[in-house]
Coordinates of C-alpha atoms and ligand atoms in Angstrom, one line a residue:
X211 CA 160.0 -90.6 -34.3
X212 CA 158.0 -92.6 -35.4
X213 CA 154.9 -92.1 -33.2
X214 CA 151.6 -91.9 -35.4
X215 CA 148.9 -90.1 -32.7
X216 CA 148.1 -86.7 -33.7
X217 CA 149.0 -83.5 -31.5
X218 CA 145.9 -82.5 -28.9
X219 CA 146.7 -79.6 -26.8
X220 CA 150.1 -78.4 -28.6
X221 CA 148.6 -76.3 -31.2
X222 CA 149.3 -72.4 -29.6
X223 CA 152.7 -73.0 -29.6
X224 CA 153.3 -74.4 -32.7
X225 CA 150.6 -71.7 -34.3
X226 CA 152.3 -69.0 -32.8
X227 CA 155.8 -70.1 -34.4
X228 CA 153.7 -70.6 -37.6
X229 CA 152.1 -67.1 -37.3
X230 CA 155.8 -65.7 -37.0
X231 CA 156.7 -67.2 -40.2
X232 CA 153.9 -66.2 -41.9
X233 CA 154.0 -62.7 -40.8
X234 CA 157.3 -62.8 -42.2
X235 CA 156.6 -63.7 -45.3
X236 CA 153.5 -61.2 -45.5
X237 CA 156.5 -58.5 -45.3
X238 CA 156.9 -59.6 -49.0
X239 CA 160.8 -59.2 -48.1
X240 CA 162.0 -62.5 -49.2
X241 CA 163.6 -63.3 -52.9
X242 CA 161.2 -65.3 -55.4
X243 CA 161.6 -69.0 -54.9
X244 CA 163.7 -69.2 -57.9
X245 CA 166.5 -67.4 -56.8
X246 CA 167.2 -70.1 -54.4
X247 CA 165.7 -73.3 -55.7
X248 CA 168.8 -75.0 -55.5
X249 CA 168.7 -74.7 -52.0
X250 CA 165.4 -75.2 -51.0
X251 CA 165.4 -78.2 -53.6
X252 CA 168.5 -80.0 -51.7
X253 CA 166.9 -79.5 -48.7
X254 CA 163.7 -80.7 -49.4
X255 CA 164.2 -83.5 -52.0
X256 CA 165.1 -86.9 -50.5
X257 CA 163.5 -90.7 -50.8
X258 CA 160.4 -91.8 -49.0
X259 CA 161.1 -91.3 -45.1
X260 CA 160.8 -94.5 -43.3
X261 CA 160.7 -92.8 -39.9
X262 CA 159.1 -89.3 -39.6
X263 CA 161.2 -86.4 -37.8
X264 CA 157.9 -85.0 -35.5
X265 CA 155.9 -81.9 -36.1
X266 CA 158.1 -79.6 -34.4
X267 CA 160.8 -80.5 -37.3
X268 CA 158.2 -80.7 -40.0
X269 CA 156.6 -77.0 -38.7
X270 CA 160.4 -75.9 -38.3
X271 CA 161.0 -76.4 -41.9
X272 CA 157.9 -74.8 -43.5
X273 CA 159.0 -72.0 -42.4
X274 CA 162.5 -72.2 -43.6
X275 CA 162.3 -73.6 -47.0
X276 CA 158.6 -73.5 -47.7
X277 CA 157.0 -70.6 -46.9
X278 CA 159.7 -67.9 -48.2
X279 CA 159.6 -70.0 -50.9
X280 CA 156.3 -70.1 -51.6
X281 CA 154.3 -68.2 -54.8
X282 CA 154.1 -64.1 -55.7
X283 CA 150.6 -64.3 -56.0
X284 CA 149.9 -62.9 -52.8
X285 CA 152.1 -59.6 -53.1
X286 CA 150.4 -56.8 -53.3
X287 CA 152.0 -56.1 -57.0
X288 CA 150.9 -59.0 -58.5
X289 CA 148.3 -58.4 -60.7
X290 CA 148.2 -61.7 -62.8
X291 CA 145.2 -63.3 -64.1
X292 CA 142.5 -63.2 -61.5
X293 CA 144.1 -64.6 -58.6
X294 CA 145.1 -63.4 -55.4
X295 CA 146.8 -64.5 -51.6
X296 CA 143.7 -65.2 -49.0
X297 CA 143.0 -62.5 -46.5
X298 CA 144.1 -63.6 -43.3
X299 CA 140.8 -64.4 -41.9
X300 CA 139.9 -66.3 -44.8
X301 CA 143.0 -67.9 -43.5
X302 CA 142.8 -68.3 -40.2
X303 CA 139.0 -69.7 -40.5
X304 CA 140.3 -72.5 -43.0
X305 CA 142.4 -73.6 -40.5
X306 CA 139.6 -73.5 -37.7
X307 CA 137.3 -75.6 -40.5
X308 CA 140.0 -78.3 -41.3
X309 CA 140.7 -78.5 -37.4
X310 CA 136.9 -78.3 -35.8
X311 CA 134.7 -79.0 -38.6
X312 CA 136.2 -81.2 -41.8
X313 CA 133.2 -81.9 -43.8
X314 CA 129.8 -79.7 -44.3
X315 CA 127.9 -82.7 -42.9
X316 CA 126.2 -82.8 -39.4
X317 CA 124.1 -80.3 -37.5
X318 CA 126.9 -78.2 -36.5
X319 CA 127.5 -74.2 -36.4
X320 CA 129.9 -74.9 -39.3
X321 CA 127.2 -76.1 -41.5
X322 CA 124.7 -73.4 -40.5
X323 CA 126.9 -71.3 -42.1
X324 CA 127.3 -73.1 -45.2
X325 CA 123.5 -72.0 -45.9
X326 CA 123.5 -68.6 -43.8
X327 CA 126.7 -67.3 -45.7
X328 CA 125.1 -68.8 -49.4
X329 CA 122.5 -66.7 -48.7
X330 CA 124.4 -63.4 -47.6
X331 CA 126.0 -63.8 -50.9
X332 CA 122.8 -64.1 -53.0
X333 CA 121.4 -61.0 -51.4
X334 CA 124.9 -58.9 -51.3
X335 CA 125.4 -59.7 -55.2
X336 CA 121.2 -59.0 -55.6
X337 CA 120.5 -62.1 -57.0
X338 CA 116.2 -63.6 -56.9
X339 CA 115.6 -64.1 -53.7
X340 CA 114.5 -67.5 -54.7
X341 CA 117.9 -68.7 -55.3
X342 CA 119.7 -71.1 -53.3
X343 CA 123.2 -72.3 -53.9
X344 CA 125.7 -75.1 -53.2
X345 CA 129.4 -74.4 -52.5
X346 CA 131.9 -76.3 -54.5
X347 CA 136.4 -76.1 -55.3
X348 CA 135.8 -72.8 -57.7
X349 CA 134.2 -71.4 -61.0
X350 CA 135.4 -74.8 -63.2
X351 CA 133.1 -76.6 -60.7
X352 CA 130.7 -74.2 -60.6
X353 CA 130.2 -74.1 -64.3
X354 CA 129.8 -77.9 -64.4
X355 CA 127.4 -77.8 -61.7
X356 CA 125.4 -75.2 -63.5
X357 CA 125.5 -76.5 -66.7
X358 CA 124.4 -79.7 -65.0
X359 CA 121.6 -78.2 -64.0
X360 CA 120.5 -76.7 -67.1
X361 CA 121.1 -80.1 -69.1
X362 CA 118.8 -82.0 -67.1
X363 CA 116.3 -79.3 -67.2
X364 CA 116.3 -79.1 -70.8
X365 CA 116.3 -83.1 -71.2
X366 CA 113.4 -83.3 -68.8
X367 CA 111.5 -81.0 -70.6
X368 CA 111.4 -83.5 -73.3
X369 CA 110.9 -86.4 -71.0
X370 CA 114.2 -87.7 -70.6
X371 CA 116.4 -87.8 -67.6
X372 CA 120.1 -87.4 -69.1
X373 CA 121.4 -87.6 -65.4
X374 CA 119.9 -91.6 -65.0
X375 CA 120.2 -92.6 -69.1
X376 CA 123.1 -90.7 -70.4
X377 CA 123.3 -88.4 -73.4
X378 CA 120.8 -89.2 -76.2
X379 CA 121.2 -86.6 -78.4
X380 CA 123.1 -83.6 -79.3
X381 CA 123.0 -80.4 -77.7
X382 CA 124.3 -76.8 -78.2
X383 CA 125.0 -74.6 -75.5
X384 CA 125.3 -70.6 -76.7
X385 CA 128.1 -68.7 -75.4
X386 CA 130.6 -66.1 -77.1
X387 CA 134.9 -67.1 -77.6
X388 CA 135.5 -64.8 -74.3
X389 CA 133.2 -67.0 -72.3
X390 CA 135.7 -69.1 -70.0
X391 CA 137.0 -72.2 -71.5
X392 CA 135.6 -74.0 -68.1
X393 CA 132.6 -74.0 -70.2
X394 CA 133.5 -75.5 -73.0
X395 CA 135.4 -77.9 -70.1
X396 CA 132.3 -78.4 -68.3
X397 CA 130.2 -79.1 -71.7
X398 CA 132.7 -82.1 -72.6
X399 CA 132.5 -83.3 -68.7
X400 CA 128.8 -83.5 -69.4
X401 CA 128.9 -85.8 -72.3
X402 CA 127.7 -83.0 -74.6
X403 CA 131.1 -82.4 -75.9
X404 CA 133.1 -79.2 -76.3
X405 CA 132.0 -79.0 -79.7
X406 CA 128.2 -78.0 -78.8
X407 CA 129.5 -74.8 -77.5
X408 CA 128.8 -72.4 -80.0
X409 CA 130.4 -69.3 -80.6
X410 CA 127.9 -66.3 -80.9
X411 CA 129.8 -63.3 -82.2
X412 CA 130.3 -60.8 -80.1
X413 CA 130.9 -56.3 -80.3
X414 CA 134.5 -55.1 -80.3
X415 CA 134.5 -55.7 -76.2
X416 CA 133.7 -59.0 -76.5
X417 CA 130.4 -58.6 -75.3
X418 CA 127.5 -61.1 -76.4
X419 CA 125.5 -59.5 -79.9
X420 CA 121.8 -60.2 -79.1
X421 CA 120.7 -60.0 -82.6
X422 CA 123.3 -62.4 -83.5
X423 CA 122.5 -64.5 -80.6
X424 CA 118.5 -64.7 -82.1
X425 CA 119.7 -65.6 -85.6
X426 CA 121.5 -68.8 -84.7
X427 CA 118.9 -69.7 -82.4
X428 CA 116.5 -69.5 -85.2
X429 CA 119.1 -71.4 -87.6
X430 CA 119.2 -74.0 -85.2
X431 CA 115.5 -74.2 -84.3
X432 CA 115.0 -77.7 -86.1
X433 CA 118.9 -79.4 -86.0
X434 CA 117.9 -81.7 -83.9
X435 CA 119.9 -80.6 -81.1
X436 CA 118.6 -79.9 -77.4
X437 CA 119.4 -76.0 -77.0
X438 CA 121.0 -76.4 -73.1
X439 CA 122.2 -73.3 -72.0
X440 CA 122.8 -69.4 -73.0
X441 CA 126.3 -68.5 -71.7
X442 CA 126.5 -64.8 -70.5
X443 CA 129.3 -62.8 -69.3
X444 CA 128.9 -60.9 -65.9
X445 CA 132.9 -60.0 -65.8
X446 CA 134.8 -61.8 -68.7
X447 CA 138.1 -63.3 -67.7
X448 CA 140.3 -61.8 -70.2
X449 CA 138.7 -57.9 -70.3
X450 CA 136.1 -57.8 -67.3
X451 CA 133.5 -57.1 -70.1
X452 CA 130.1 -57.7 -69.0
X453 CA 127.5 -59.1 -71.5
X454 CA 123.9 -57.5 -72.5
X455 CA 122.2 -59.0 -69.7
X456 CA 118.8 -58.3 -70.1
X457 CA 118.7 -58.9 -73.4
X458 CA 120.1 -61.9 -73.9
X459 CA 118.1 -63.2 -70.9
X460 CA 114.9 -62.0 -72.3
X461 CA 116.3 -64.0 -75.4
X462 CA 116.3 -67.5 -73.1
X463 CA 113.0 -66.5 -71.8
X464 CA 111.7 -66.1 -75.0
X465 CA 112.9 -69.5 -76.4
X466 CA 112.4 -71.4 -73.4
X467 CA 116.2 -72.1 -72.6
X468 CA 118.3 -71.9 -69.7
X469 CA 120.1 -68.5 -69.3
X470 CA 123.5 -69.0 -67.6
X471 CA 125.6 -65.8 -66.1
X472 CA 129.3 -67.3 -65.1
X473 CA 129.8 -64.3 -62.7
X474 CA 133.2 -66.1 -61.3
X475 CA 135.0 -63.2 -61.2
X476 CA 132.6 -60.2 -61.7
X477 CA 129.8 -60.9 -59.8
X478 CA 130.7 -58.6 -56.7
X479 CA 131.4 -55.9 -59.3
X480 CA 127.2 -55.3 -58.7
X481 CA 128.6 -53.4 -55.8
X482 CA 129.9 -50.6 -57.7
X483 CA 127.4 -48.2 -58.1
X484 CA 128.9 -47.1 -61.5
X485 CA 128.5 -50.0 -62.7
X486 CA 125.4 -51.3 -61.2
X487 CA 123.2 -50.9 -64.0
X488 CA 125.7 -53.1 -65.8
X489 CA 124.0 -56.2 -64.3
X490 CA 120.7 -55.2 -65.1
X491 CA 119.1 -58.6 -66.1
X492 CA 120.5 -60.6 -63.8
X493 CA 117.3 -61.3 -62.1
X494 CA 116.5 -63.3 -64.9
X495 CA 119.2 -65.8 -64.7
X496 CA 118.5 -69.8 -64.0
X497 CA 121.9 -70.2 -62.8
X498 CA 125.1 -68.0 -61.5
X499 CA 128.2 -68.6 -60.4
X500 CA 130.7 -66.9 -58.2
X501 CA 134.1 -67.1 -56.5
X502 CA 134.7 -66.5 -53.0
X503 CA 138.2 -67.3 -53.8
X504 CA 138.8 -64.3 -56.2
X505 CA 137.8 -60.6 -55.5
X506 CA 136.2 -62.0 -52.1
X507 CA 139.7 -62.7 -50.9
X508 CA 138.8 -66.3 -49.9
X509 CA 141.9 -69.0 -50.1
X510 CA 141.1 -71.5 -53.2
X511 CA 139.3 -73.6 -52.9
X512 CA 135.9 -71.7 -52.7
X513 CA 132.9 -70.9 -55.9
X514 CA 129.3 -70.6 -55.5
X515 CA 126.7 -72.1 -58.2
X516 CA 123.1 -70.5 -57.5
X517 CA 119.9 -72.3 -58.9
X518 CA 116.1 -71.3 -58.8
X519 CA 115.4 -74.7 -57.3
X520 CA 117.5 -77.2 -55.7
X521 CA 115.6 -79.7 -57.1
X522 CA 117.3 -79.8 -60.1
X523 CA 120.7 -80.4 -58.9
X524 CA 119.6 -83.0 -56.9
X525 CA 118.1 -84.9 -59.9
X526 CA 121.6 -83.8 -62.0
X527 CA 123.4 -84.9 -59.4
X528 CA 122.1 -87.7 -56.9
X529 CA 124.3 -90.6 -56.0
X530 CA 121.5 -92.3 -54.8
X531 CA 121.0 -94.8 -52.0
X532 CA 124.2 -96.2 -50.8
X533 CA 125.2 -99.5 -48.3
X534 CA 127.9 -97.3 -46.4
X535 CA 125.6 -94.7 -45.3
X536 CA 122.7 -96.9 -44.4
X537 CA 121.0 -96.3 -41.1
X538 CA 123.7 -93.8 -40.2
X539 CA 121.3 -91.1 -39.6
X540 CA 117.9 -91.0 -38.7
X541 CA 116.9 -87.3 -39.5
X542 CA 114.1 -87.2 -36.8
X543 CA 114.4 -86.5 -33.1
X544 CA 117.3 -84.5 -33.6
X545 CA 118.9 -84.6 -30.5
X546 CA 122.8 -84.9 -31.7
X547 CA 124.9 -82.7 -34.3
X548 CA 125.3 -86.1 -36.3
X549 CA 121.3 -87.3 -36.2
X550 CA 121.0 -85.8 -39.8
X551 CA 123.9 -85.4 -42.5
X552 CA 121.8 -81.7 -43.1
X553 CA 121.4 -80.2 -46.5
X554 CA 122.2 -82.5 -48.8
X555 CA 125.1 -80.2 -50.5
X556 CA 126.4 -83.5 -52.0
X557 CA 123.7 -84.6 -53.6
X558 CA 123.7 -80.7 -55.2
X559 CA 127.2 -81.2 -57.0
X560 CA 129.9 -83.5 -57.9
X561 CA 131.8 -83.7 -54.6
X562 CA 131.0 -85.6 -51.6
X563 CA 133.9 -85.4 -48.9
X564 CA 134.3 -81.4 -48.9
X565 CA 135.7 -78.8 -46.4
X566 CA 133.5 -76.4 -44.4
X567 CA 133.4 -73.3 -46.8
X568 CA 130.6 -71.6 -45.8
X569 CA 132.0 -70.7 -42.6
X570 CA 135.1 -68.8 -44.0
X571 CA 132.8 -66.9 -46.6
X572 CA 130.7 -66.1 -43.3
X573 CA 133.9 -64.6 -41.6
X574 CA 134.8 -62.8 -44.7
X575 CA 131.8 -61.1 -45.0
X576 CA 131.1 -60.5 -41.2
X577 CA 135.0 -58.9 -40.6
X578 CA 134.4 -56.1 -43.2
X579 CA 130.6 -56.2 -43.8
X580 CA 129.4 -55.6 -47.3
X581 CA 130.3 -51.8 -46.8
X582 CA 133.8 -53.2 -46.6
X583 CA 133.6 -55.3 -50.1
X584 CA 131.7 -52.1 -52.1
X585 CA 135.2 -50.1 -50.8
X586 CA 137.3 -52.7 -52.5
X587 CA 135.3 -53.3 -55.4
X588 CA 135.4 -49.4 -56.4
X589 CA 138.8 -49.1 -54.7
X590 CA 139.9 -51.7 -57.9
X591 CA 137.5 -50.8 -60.5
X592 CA 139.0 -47.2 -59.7
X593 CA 142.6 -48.7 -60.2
X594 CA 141.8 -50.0 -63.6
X595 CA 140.5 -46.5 -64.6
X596 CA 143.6 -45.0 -63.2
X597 CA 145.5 -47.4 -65.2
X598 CA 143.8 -46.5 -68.3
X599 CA 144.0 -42.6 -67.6
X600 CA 147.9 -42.7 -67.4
X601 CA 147.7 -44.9 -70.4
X602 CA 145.7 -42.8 -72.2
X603 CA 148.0 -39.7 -71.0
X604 CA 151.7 -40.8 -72.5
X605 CA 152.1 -40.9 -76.1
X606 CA 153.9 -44.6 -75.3
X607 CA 151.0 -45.9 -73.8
X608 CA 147.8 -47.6 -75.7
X609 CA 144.5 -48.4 -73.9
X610 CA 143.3 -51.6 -75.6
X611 CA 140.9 -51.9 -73.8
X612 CA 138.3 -50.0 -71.6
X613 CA 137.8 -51.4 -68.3
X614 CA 134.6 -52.1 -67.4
X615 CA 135.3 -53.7 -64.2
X616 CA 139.1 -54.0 -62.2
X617 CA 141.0 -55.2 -65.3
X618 CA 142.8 -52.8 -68.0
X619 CA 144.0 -53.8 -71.3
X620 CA 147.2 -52.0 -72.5
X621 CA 150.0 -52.2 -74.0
X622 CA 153.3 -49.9 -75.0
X623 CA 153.6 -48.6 -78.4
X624 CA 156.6 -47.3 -80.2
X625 CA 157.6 -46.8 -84.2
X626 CA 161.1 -48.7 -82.9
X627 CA 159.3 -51.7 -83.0
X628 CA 157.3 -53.2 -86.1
X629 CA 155.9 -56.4 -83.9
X630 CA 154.5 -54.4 -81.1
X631 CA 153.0 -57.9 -79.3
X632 CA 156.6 -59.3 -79.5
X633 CA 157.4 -55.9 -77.8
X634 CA 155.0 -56.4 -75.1
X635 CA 155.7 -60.1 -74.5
X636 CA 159.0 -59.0 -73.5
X637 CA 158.3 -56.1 -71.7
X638 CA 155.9 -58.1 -69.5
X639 CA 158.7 -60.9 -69.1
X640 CA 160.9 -57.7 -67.5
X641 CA 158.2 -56.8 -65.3
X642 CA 157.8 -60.8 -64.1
X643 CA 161.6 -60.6 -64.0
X644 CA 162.4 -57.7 -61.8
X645 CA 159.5 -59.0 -59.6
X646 CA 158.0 -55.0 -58.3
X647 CA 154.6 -55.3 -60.8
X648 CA 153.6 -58.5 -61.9
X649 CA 150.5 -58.1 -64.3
X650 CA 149.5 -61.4 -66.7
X651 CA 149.0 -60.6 -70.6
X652 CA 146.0 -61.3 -72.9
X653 CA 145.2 -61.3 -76.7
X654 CA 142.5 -58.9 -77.5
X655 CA 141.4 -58.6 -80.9
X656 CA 144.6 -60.2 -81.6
X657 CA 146.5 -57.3 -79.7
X658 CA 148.9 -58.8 -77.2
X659 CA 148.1 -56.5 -74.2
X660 CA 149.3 -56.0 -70.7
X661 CA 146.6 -57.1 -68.4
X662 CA 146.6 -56.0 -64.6
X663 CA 143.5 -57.1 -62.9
X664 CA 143.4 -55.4 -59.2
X665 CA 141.3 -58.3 -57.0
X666 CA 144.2 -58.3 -54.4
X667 CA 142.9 -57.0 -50.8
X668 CA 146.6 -55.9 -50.5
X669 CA 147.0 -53.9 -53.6
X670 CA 147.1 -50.4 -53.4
X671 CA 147.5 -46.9 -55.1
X672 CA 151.0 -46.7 -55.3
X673 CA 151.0 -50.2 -57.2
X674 CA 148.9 -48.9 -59.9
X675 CA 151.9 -46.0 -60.3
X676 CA 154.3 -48.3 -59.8
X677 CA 153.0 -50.8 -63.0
X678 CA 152.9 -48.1 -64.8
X679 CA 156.8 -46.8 -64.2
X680 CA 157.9 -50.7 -64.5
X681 CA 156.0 -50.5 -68.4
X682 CA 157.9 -47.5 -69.5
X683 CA 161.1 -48.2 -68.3
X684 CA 160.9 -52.0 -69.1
X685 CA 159.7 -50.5 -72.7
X686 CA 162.0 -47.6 -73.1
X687 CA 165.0 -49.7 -72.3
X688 CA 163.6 -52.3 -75.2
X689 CA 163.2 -49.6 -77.7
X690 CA 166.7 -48.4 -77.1
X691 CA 168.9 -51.6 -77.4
X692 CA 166.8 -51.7 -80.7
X693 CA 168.0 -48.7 -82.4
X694 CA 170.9 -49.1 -84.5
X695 CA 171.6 -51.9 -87.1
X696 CA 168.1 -54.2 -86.2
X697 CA 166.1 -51.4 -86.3
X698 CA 167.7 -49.6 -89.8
X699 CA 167.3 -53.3 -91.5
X700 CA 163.7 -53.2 -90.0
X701 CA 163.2 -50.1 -92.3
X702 CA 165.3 -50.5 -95.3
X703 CA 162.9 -53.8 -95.5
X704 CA 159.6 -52.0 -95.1
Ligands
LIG1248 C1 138.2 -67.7 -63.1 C2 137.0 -68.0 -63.9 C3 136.5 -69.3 -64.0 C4 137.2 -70.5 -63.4 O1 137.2 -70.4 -62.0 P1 138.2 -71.3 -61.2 O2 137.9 -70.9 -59.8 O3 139.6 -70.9 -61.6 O4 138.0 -72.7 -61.5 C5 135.3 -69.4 -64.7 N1 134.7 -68.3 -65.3 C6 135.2 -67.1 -65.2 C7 134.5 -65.9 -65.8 C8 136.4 -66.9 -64.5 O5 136.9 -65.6 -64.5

């Protein structure tokens, strides 16, 4: 077939057979894509098709070789880094965007929701009611586009426009080694270099130390360097640890630099009224960032960068006039959805063709309310305490580390074992294995720990339990094939 008009009025069927599938796979029943690669590989691997087969073929085959074979991170036991499978609204209202509304541009009800559902988030996560935000593909974005920001701000402030000139001098931006390396990505994207993010040290959680923070900042008072930004914490990636907010903010204030809070992940943990006061400070911020796309259950593709004034981005990030878009709107006598491009999101960041995000934030937020996020936010904060209780409880279990928010640190322990990290590497690569709990690790003060972090709208109680079986068996069956000859020359040598 080799017919190249898209389908109009065919879509129910063929979404209905899709839905099917999907469902399907949302029973979790199906093996992990590796168990039958070789399959899915014959059947999908072949040269460049001259003539296409037709949707109904193409549709057909998603749902035999793709979509069974697709990734574990939406099961509800897969607890890996901070990732999770899209609620099905989020879902479903992606769809609707790519199909009614594929760019943020134009007056339509799609792109009200772009700024109505930026601002639902500022006020959920109680950030200044001043702030304003621009959507963008996640937290590495979101970072850039922050850090952005702050750069031109702090180059303006000595009369020079870094976004129009370039870089004419070095800079420093202050963070601590568990901010996200996206910074450090973000500060090289910038032209600053990853080398002018400096490393303030930080307690035994990871968290920022003020006073430390002050002393380089006084060191570094006449280095020539533009101080850019101040790098806090509001959910660190490895731990969940959340940095001295206030403090450190009252720090920027104090020394005229912009105070940064990369609340990618952690940002919704504000929700949790035992950890609330956690976040006090964040009023003070210049910039935050969030993802939709992790505890918020949106599919990728979704962060959040807030700014006091939208100014700034512009002048970070303006393309300027351009030939192609002359005289294509007029932006007065709006009469037509395509009279004005709207808010000019892509003069706010570094992308200019982007999908309709806001909307599916919008539906996210209007299915369960904000009632319904606080329940999931302590529902998983809770988890991460439970996990840590039960470690805490079996003499073969080891909390490494608190959780502040809906990640817990811990590992198993055992005198079979000298190299207790080389223990735990493998008892996590049994857990990936048999497939039932599939947390991520993390080095923590050098201690290679097991690292569930519950963002998952699927996960539930009898997950957390089940993690914790899958560590003692997976551990208890490593300790015993290591007693007997390994395990006697392990001691005769120590
Ligand atoms: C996940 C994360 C990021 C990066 O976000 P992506 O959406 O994966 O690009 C940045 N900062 C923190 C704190 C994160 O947890």
């Amino acid at each position: 077939m080799s017919n190249d008009r898209a389908e109009c009025g065919n879509l129910a069927k063929l979404l209905q057979q899709l839905g099917g599938q999907l469902d399907q796979y949302l029973r979790f029943e199906h093996a992990d894509a590796m168990q039958d690669a070789k399959r899915w590989r014959s059947a999908l691997e072949g040269s460049l098709p001259e003539q296409g087969v037709g949707i109904e073929q193409v549709i057909e085959q998603l749902g035999r070789d793709l979509i069974p074979n697709g990734s574990q991170i939406p099961y509800p036991g897969c607890t890996s880094f901070i990732t999770t499978g899209a609620t099905s609204v989020g879902a479903l209202v992606t769809l609707a965007g790519a199909v009614a509304a594929p760019q943020r541009i134009g007056l339509t009800a799609f792109s009200f929701l772009e700024e109505l559902s930026l601002q639902w988030l500022a006020e959920m996560f109680e950030l200044p009611p001043q702030m304003k935000g621009v959507y963008s593909s996640g937290g590495s974005v979101a970072n850039l586009v922050a850090l952005g920001a702050a750069r031109q701000w702090a180059f303006e402030r000595i009369g020079l426009d870094p976004a129009r000139d370039g870089m004419r001098l070095p800079c420093r931006i202050y963070a601590t080694s568990a901010s996200h390396n996206t910074i450090r990505r973000a500060a090289a994207v910038l032209g600053m270099g990853r080398s002018a993010v400096v490393n303030i040290p930080s307690d035994a959680m990871g968290r920022m130390l003020p006073a430390a923070l002050r002393r380089q900042l006084d060191a570094d008072s006449n280095n020539g360097c533009v101080p850019v930004a101040i790098v806090a914490n509001a959910g660190a990636t490895s731990t969940g640890a959340i940095d001295p907010l206030r403090r450190i903010g009252e720090i920027a204030g104090e020394c005229g630099i912009w105070f940064h809070v990369d609340g990618a992940y952690g940002l919704p943990g504000i929700l949790d009224e035992r950890v609330r006061s956690l976040y006090d400070g964040l009023a003070l911020a210049d910039s935050v960032i969030v993802d939709p796309h992790k505890w918020m259950g949106a599919p990728v593709g979704i962060g959040a960068t807030f700014v006091r004034d939208r100014g700034i981005l512009n002048r970070a990030f303006t393309q300027g006039a351009s030939d192609y878009l002359e005289g294509s709107v007029t932006d007065e006598n709006i009469q037509h959805s395509m009279d004005s491009l709207g808010v000019p999101y892509s003069d706010f960041g570094v992308e200019l063709s982007a999908p309709s995000r806001g909307a599916v934030v919008w539906a996210l937020i209007r299915e369960i309310g904000k009632e319904g996020m606080r329940e999931r936010v302590c529902r998983h904060n809770a988890m991460a305490r439970l996990v840590a209780e039960r470690a805490h409880a079996h003499p073969n279990l080891e909390v490494v580390m608190e959780p502040t928010l809906s990640i817990c640190c811990f590992r198993y322990v055992t005198d079979d074992w000298e190299d207790l990290n080389e223990l735990n590497r493998r008892i996590h690569r049994k857990l990936v294995h048999r497939g039932r709990s599939i947390p991520s690790t993390a080095s923590v003060n050098g201690v290679l720990a097991i690292r569930p972090c519950f963002v998952g709208a699927r996960t539930s109680w009898e997950h957390v339990d089940e993690l914790i079986e899958e560590v003692l068996h997976a551990g208890q069956d490593l300790a015993a094939s290591r007693q007997g000859a390994p395990y006697e020359t392990q001691q005769a040598l120590s």
